[in-house]
PDB file of C-alpha atoms in Angstrom:
ATOM      1  CA  MET A 671     -46.330 114.322 220.065  1.00 47.00           C
ATOM      2  CA  SER A 672     -46.666 116.108 222.830  1.00 55.00           C
ATOM      3  CA  THR A 673     -48.615 119.774 222.900  1.00 54.00           C
ATOM      4  CA  GLN A 674     -47.591 122.609 224.835  1.00 58.00           C
ATOM      5  CA  THR A 675     -50.009 125.254 225.966  1.00 59.00           C
ATOM      6  CA  SER A 676     -48.252 128.559 225.957  1.00 72.00           C
ATOM      7  CA  LEU A 677     -46.169 128.825 229.559  1.00 79.00           C
ATOM      8  CA  LYS A 678     -45.166 131.763 231.206  1.00 89.00           C
ATOM      9  CA  LEU A 679     -41.686 130.917 232.047  1.00 91.00           C
ATOM     10  CA  ASP A 680     -40.923 133.882 234.530  1.00 92.00           C
ATOM     11  CA  ARG A 681     -44.167 132.639 236.768  1.00 93.00           C
ATOM     12  CA  ILE A 682     -42.708 129.263 236.569  1.00 94.00           C
ATOM     13  CA  ALA A 683     -39.342 130.416 237.503  1.00 93.00           C
ATOM     14  CA  GLU A 684     -40.761 132.005 240.464  1.00 92.00           C
ATOM     15  CA  GLN A 685     -42.859 129.104 241.241  1.00 93.00           C
ATOM     16  CA  MET A 686     -39.574 126.846 241.270  1.00 94.00           C
ATOM     17  CA  ASP A 687     -38.108 129.278 243.792  1.00 91.00           C
ATOM     18  CA  VAL A 688     -41.084 128.337 246.083  1.00 91.00           C
ATOM     19  CA  VAL A 689     -40.645 125.011 245.452  1.00 92.00           C
ATOM     20  CA  LEU A 690     -36.865 125.153 246.397  1.00 92.00           C
ATOM     21  CA  THR A 691     -37.905 126.550 250.079  1.00 88.00           C
ATOM     22  CA  GLN A 692     -38.434 122.847 250.782  1.00 86.00           C
ATOM     23  CA  ILE A 693     -34.666 121.859 250.363  1.00 85.00           C
ATOM     24  CA  PHE A 694     -33.727 125.165 251.917  1.00 77.00           C
ATOM     25  CA  ARG A 695     -35.544 124.315 255.401  1.00 75.00           C
ATOM     26  CA  ASN A 696     -33.414 120.924 255.227  1.00 76.00           C
ATOM     27  CA  TYR A 697     -30.124 122.980 255.294  1.00 71.00           C
ATOM     28  CA  VAL A 698     -31.288 125.534 257.531  1.00 68.00           C
ATOM     29  CA  SER A 699     -31.906 122.686 260.090  1.00 65.00           C
ATOM     30  CA  LEU A 700     -28.412 121.680 259.971  1.00 61.00           C
ATOM     31  CA  GLY A 701     -26.956 125.332 259.792  1.00 57.00           C
ATOM     32  CA  SER A 702     -28.609 128.620 260.094  1.00 56.00           C
ATOM     33  CA  PRO A 703     -30.094 131.298 257.792  1.00 56.00           C
ATOM     34  CA  THR A 704     -28.155 134.479 256.891  1.00 58.00           C
ATOM     35  CA  LYS A 705     -29.218 137.919 257.986  1.00 54.00           C
ATOM     36  CA  LEU A 706     -29.777 138.779 254.218  1.00 55.00           C
ATOM     37  CA  GLY A 707     -32.852 136.337 253.866  1.00 53.00           C
ATOM     38  CA  GLY A 708     -33.958 134.679 250.804  1.00 63.00           C
ATOM     39  CA  LEU A 709     -32.644 131.220 250.201  1.00 83.00           C
ATOM     40  CA  ARG A 710     -29.291 131.700 251.809  1.00 83.00           C
ATOM     41  CA  PHE A 711     -27.937 129.658 254.660  1.00 81.00           C
ATOM     42  CA  LEU A 712     -24.638 128.971 256.341  1.00 82.00           C
ATOM     43  CA  ASP A 713     -23.302 125.460 256.555  1.00 84.00           C
ATOM     44  CA  VAL A 714     -21.822 125.385 260.042  1.00 82.00           C
ATOM     45  CA  GLU A 715     -19.322 122.628 259.065  1.00 85.00           C
ATOM     46  CA  CYS A 716     -17.160 124.758 256.653  1.00 86.00           C
ATOM     47  CA  SER A 717     -18.436 128.065 258.223  1.00 85.00           C
ATOM     48  CA  LYS A 718     -19.551 129.181 254.332  1.00 87.00           C
ATOM     49  CA  THR A 719     -22.964 130.540 252.998  1.00 86.00           C
ATOM     50  CA  PHE A 720     -24.341 128.766 250.200  1.00 90.00           C
ATOM     51  CA  ALA A 721     -27.846 129.848 248.220  1.00 90.00           C
ATOM     52  CA  PHE A 722     -30.392 128.979 245.656  1.00 91.00           C
ATOM     53  CA  GLU A 723     -30.093 132.419 243.654  1.00 92.00           C
ATOM     54  CA  LYS A 724     -33.418 133.357 241.633  1.00 92.00           C
ATOM     55  CA  THR A 725     -34.392 131.098 239.355  1.00 94.00           C
ATOM     56  CA  ARG A 726     -34.407 132.358 235.692  1.00 94.00           C
ATOM     57  CA  VAL A 727     -35.632 132.226 232.312  1.00 96.00           C
ATOM     58  CA  ALA A 728     -32.883 130.397 230.117  1.00 96.00           C
ATOM     59  CA  GLU A 729     -31.975 132.284 226.654  1.00 94.00           C
ATOM     60  CA  ASP A 730     -33.719 129.446 224.468  1.00 94.00           C
ATOM     61  CA  GLY A 731     -37.178 130.450 226.003  1.00 91.00           C
ATOM     62  CA  LYS A 732     -38.217 126.900 226.850  1.00 93.00           C
ATOM     63  CA  GLY A 733     -36.202 126.262 229.974  1.00 96.00           C
ATOM     64  CA  THR A 734     -35.103 127.950 233.267  1.00 97.00           C
ATOM     65  CA  LEU A 735     -31.681 127.969 234.797  1.00 97.00           C
ATOM     66  CA  LEU A 736     -31.530 126.829 238.359  1.00 97.00           C
ATOM     67  CA  VAL A 737     -28.909 129.093 240.022  1.00 96.00           C
ATOM     68  CA  LEU A 738     -26.850 128.379 243.098  1.00 95.00           C
ATOM     69  CA  SER A 739     -24.267 129.923 244.511  1.00 92.00           C
ATOM     70  CA  ALA A 740     -21.033 129.015 246.883  1.00 91.00           C
ATOM     71  CA  PRO A 741     -18.174 130.592 248.098  1.00 89.00           C
ATOM     72  CA  TYR A 742     -15.166 130.764 245.519  1.00 86.00           C
ATOM     73  CA  ASP A 743     -11.231 131.374 246.786  1.00 80.00           C
ATOM     74  CA  GLY A 744     -10.329 132.421 243.553  1.00 70.00           C
ATOM     75  CA  LYS A 745      -7.638 129.532 243.375  1.00 66.00           C
ATOM     76  CA  ALA A 746      -9.114 127.102 241.599  1.00 59.00           C
ATOM     77  CA  GLU A 747      -8.566 127.722 237.987  1.00 64.00           C
ATOM     78  CA  ASP A 748     -10.233 124.747 236.531  1.00 73.00           C
ATOM     79  CA  ILE A 749     -13.518 125.126 238.667  1.00 83.00           C
ATOM     80  CA  ARG A 750     -15.435 124.686 235.386  1.00 86.00           C
ATOM     81  CA  HIS A 751     -13.804 121.142 235.174  1.00 89.00           C
ATOM     82  CA  ILE A 752     -14.788 120.413 238.771  1.00 89.00           C
ATOM     83  CA  LEU A 753     -18.611 121.479 238.392  1.00 93.00           C
ATOM     84  CA  GLU A 754     -18.951 119.753 234.993  1.00 93.00           C
ATOM     85  CA  ALA A 755     -17.694 116.645 236.522  1.00 94.00           C
ATOM     86  CA  GLY A 756     -20.476 116.924 239.403  1.00 95.00           C
ATOM     87  CA  PRO A 757     -24.141 116.072 239.253  1.00 97.00           C
ATOM     88  CA  HIS A 758     -25.861 117.362 235.970  1.00 97.00           C
ATOM     89  CA  GLY A 759     -22.551 119.139 234.717  1.00 96.00           C
ATOM     90  CA  GLN A 760     -23.553 118.828 231.561  1.00 97.00           C
ATOM     91  CA  GLU A 761     -26.515 121.183 232.251  1.00 97.00           C
ATOM     92  CA  ILE A 762     -24.259 124.253 233.050  1.00 97.00           C
ATOM     93  CA  LYS A 763     -25.078 126.912 230.838  1.00 96.00           C
ATOM     94  CA  HIS A 764     -24.021 130.018 233.561  1.00 93.00           C
ATOM     95  CA  ILE A 765     -20.624 130.321 235.517  1.00 92.00           C
ATOM     96  CA  GLU A 766     -20.283 133.547 237.166  1.00 90.00           C
ATOM     97  CA  VAL A 767     -17.756 134.726 239.812  1.00 88.00           C
ATOM     98  CA  ARG A 768     -18.963 137.730 241.844  1.00 85.00           C
ATOM     99  CA  ALA A 769     -18.130 139.708 244.883  1.00 83.00           C
ATOM    100  CA  SER A 770     -20.290 139.096 247.931  1.00 79.00           C
ATOM    101  CA  SER A 771     -23.111 141.803 248.399  1.00 74.00           C
ATOM    102  CA  ASP A 772     -22.905 141.763 252.013  1.00 72.00           C
ATOM    103  CA  VAL A 773     -21.562 145.210 253.211  1.00 73.00           C
ATOM    104  CA  GLY A 774     -17.916 145.192 254.062  1.00 72.00           C
ATOM    105  CA  LYS A 775     -17.538 141.670 252.424  1.00 72.00           C
ATOM    106  CA  LYS A 776     -16.646 142.754 248.898  1.00 74.00           C
ATOM    107  CA  ASP A 777     -13.562 141.011 249.171  1.00 78.00           C
ATOM    108  CA  ARG A 778     -15.277 137.445 249.491  1.00 83.00           C
ATOM    109  CA  LEU A 779     -16.132 135.899 246.131  1.00 86.00           C
ATOM    110  CA  PHE A 780     -18.710 133.636 244.954  1.00 89.00           C
ATOM    111  CA  ILE A 781     -19.550 131.551 242.082  1.00 91.00           C
ATOM    112  CA  GLU A 782     -22.972 131.342 240.609  1.00 92.00           C
ATOM    113  CA  VAL A 783     -23.708 128.234 238.599  1.00 95.00           C
ATOM    114  CA  GLY A 784     -26.992 127.916 236.487  1.00 97.00           C
ATOM    115  CA  TYR A 785     -28.241 124.686 235.482  1.00 98.00           C
ATOM    116  CA  TYR A 786     -30.529 124.234 232.559  1.00 98.00           C
ATOM    117  CA  ILE A 787     -33.961 122.935 233.417  1.00 98.00           C
ATOM    118  CA  PRO A 788     -35.964 121.820 230.364  1.00 96.00           C
ATOM    119  CA  ILE A 789     -39.230 123.016 231.819  1.00 96.00           C
ATOM    120  CA  SER A 790     -41.145 123.025 228.727  1.00 94.00           C
ATOM    121  CA  ASP A 791     -40.512 119.301 228.587  1.00 94.00           C
ATOM    122  CA  TRP A 792     -41.529 118.705 231.815  1.00 95.00           C
ATOM    123  CA  LEU A 793     -44.760 120.644 231.677  1.00 94.00           C
ATOM    124  CA  THR A 794     -46.375 119.429 228.635  1.00 93.00           C
ATOM    125  CA  ASP A 795     -50.300 119.481 228.575  1.00 91.00           C
ATOM    126  CA  GLU A 796     -49.949 115.296 228.546  1.00 93.00           C
ATOM    127  CA  ALA A 797     -47.350 115.369 231.455  1.00 93.00           C
ATOM    128  CA  ILE A 798     -49.632 117.790 233.570  1.00 93.00           C
ATOM    129  CA  ILE A 799     -52.752 115.852 233.017  1.00 93.00           C
ATOM    130  CA  ALA A 800     -51.235 112.424 233.615  1.00 94.00           C
ATOM    131  CA  TYR A 801     -49.707 113.891 237.096  1.00 95.00           C
ATOM    132  CA  ALA A 802     -53.476 115.075 237.547  1.00 94.00           C
ATOM    133  CA  HIS A 803     -54.888 111.674 237.057  1.00 94.00           C
ATOM    134  CA  GLU A 804     -52.712 109.859 238.827  1.00 94.00           C
ATOM    135  CA  HIS A 805     -52.175 112.006 242.134  1.00 94.00           C
ATOM    136  CA  LYS A 806     -56.025 113.054 241.978  1.00 92.00           C
ATOM    137  CA  SER A 807     -54.962 116.656 241.726  1.00 87.00           C
ATOM    138  CA  ALA A 808     -57.862 119.268 241.970  1.00 85.00           C
ATOM    139  CA  ASN A 809     -56.271 121.285 239.165  1.00 89.00           C
ATOM    140  CA  SER A 810     -53.518 122.038 236.973  1.00 89.00           C
ATOM    141  CA  HIS A 811     -52.058 124.267 239.247  1.00 90.00           C
ATOM    142  CA  ASP A 812     -51.337 121.766 241.785  1.00 94.00           C
ATOM    143  CA  ALA A 813     -50.291 119.130 238.983  1.00 94.00           C
ATOM    144  CA  LEU A 814     -47.712 121.870 237.997  1.00 93.00           C
ATOM    145  CA  ILE A 815     -46.298 121.954 241.755  1.00 94.00           C
ATOM    146  CA  GLY A 816     -46.530 118.274 241.883  1.00 95.00           C
ATOM    147  CA  ILE A 817     -44.220 118.025 238.966  1.00 96.00           C
ATOM    148  CA  LEU A 818     -41.649 120.265 240.306  1.00 96.00           C
ATOM    149  CA  GLU A 819     -41.480 118.840 243.724  1.00 95.00           C
ATOM    150  CA  THR A 820     -40.878 115.180 241.867  1.00 96.00           C
ATOM    151  CA  ARG A 821     -38.360 116.546 239.174  1.00 97.00           C
ATOM    152  CA  LEU A 822     -36.729 119.810 240.485  1.00 97.00           C
ATOM    153  CA  LEU A 823     -36.240 118.882 244.115  1.00 95.00           C
ATOM    154  CA  PRO A 824     -33.724 115.847 243.838  1.00 96.00           C
ATOM    155  CA  ILE A 825     -31.897 117.870 240.908  1.00 97.00           C
ATOM    156  CA  ALA A 826     -31.218 120.865 243.214  1.00 96.00           C
ATOM    157  CA  SER A 827     -30.680 118.637 246.395  1.00 94.00           C
ATOM    158  CA  GLU A 828     -28.053 116.555 244.305  1.00 96.00           C
ATOM    159  CA  ILE A 829     -25.895 119.823 243.295  1.00 96.00           C
ATOM    160  CA  MET A 830     -26.400 121.848 246.475  1.00 94.00           C
ATOM    161  CA  SER A 831     -24.881 118.540 248.338  1.00 93.00           C
ATOM    162  CA  PHE A 832     -22.048 118.487 246.028  1.00 95.00           C
ATOM    163  CA  LEU A 833     -20.988 122.184 246.018  1.00 93.00           C
ATOM    164  CA  ILE A 834     -21.312 121.834 250.002  1.00 92.00           C
ATOM    165  CA  GLU A 835     -19.122 118.991 250.146  1.00 92.00           C
ATOM    166  CA  GLN A 836     -16.651 120.216 247.663  1.00 90.00           C
ATOM    167  CA  ILE A 837     -16.201 123.271 249.661  1.00 89.00           C
ATOM    168  CA  ARG A 838     -15.854 121.362 252.910  1.00 89.00           C
ATOM    169  CA  ILE A 839     -12.954 119.477 251.424  1.00 87.00           C
ATOM    170  CA  ASN A 840     -11.415 122.792 249.996  1.00 82.00           C
ATOM    171  CA  THR A 841     -11.803 124.489 253.829  1.00 81.00           C
ATOM    172  CA  LYS A 842     -10.380 121.001 255.378  1.00 81.00           C
ATOM    173  CA  ASN A 843      -7.394 121.050 252.863  1.00 79.00           C
ATOM    174  CA  LYS A 844      -6.611 124.898 253.454  1.00 77.00           C
ATOM    175  CA  GLN A 845      -6.614 124.236 257.413  1.00 75.00           C
ATOM    176  CA  ALA A 846      -4.399 121.381 257.201  1.00 78.00           C
ATOM    177  CA  GLU A 847      -1.936 123.472 255.141  1.00 78.00           C
ATOM    178  CA  ARG A 848      -2.078 126.090 257.634  1.00 76.00           C
ATOM    179  CA  ASP A 849      -1.332 123.714 260.654  1.00 71.00           C
TER     180      ASP A 849
END
């Protein structure tokens, strides 16, 4: 039976955002950051903006929501089906369509998708101690960061790659229809 020291999930969510900057750097190297800052970037191939939004505490109080946003044309009525068929689709707990926060671009829509991350399961006392021992971490904070990097980064990268690929396909299809 695993034991769990009380986690401050809001602080863990903030740390997850810091860890996500590692992926963000990879995407920015292929595109460019946006003027708004944050973890937003322009994918040059499709000329669309994507983002790792602020990680949120999940309603169950045991996990967090990894929130990503992508452009949305408002026409794909079955967007939930497409997202659920993608990587980690069974973990989707939040989908929201919203207007762009850019001044003068309120007519552009974005979809925010929140994926449940079972952070309390990842960060049991035993998991942190085992990681610290195996990786010779100096303290539990280093072990916590190591676990987040090992577990979160592959998930976030896989989901973002899927979103970008779907938008690229959609953009190419729209261009072909116009031509």
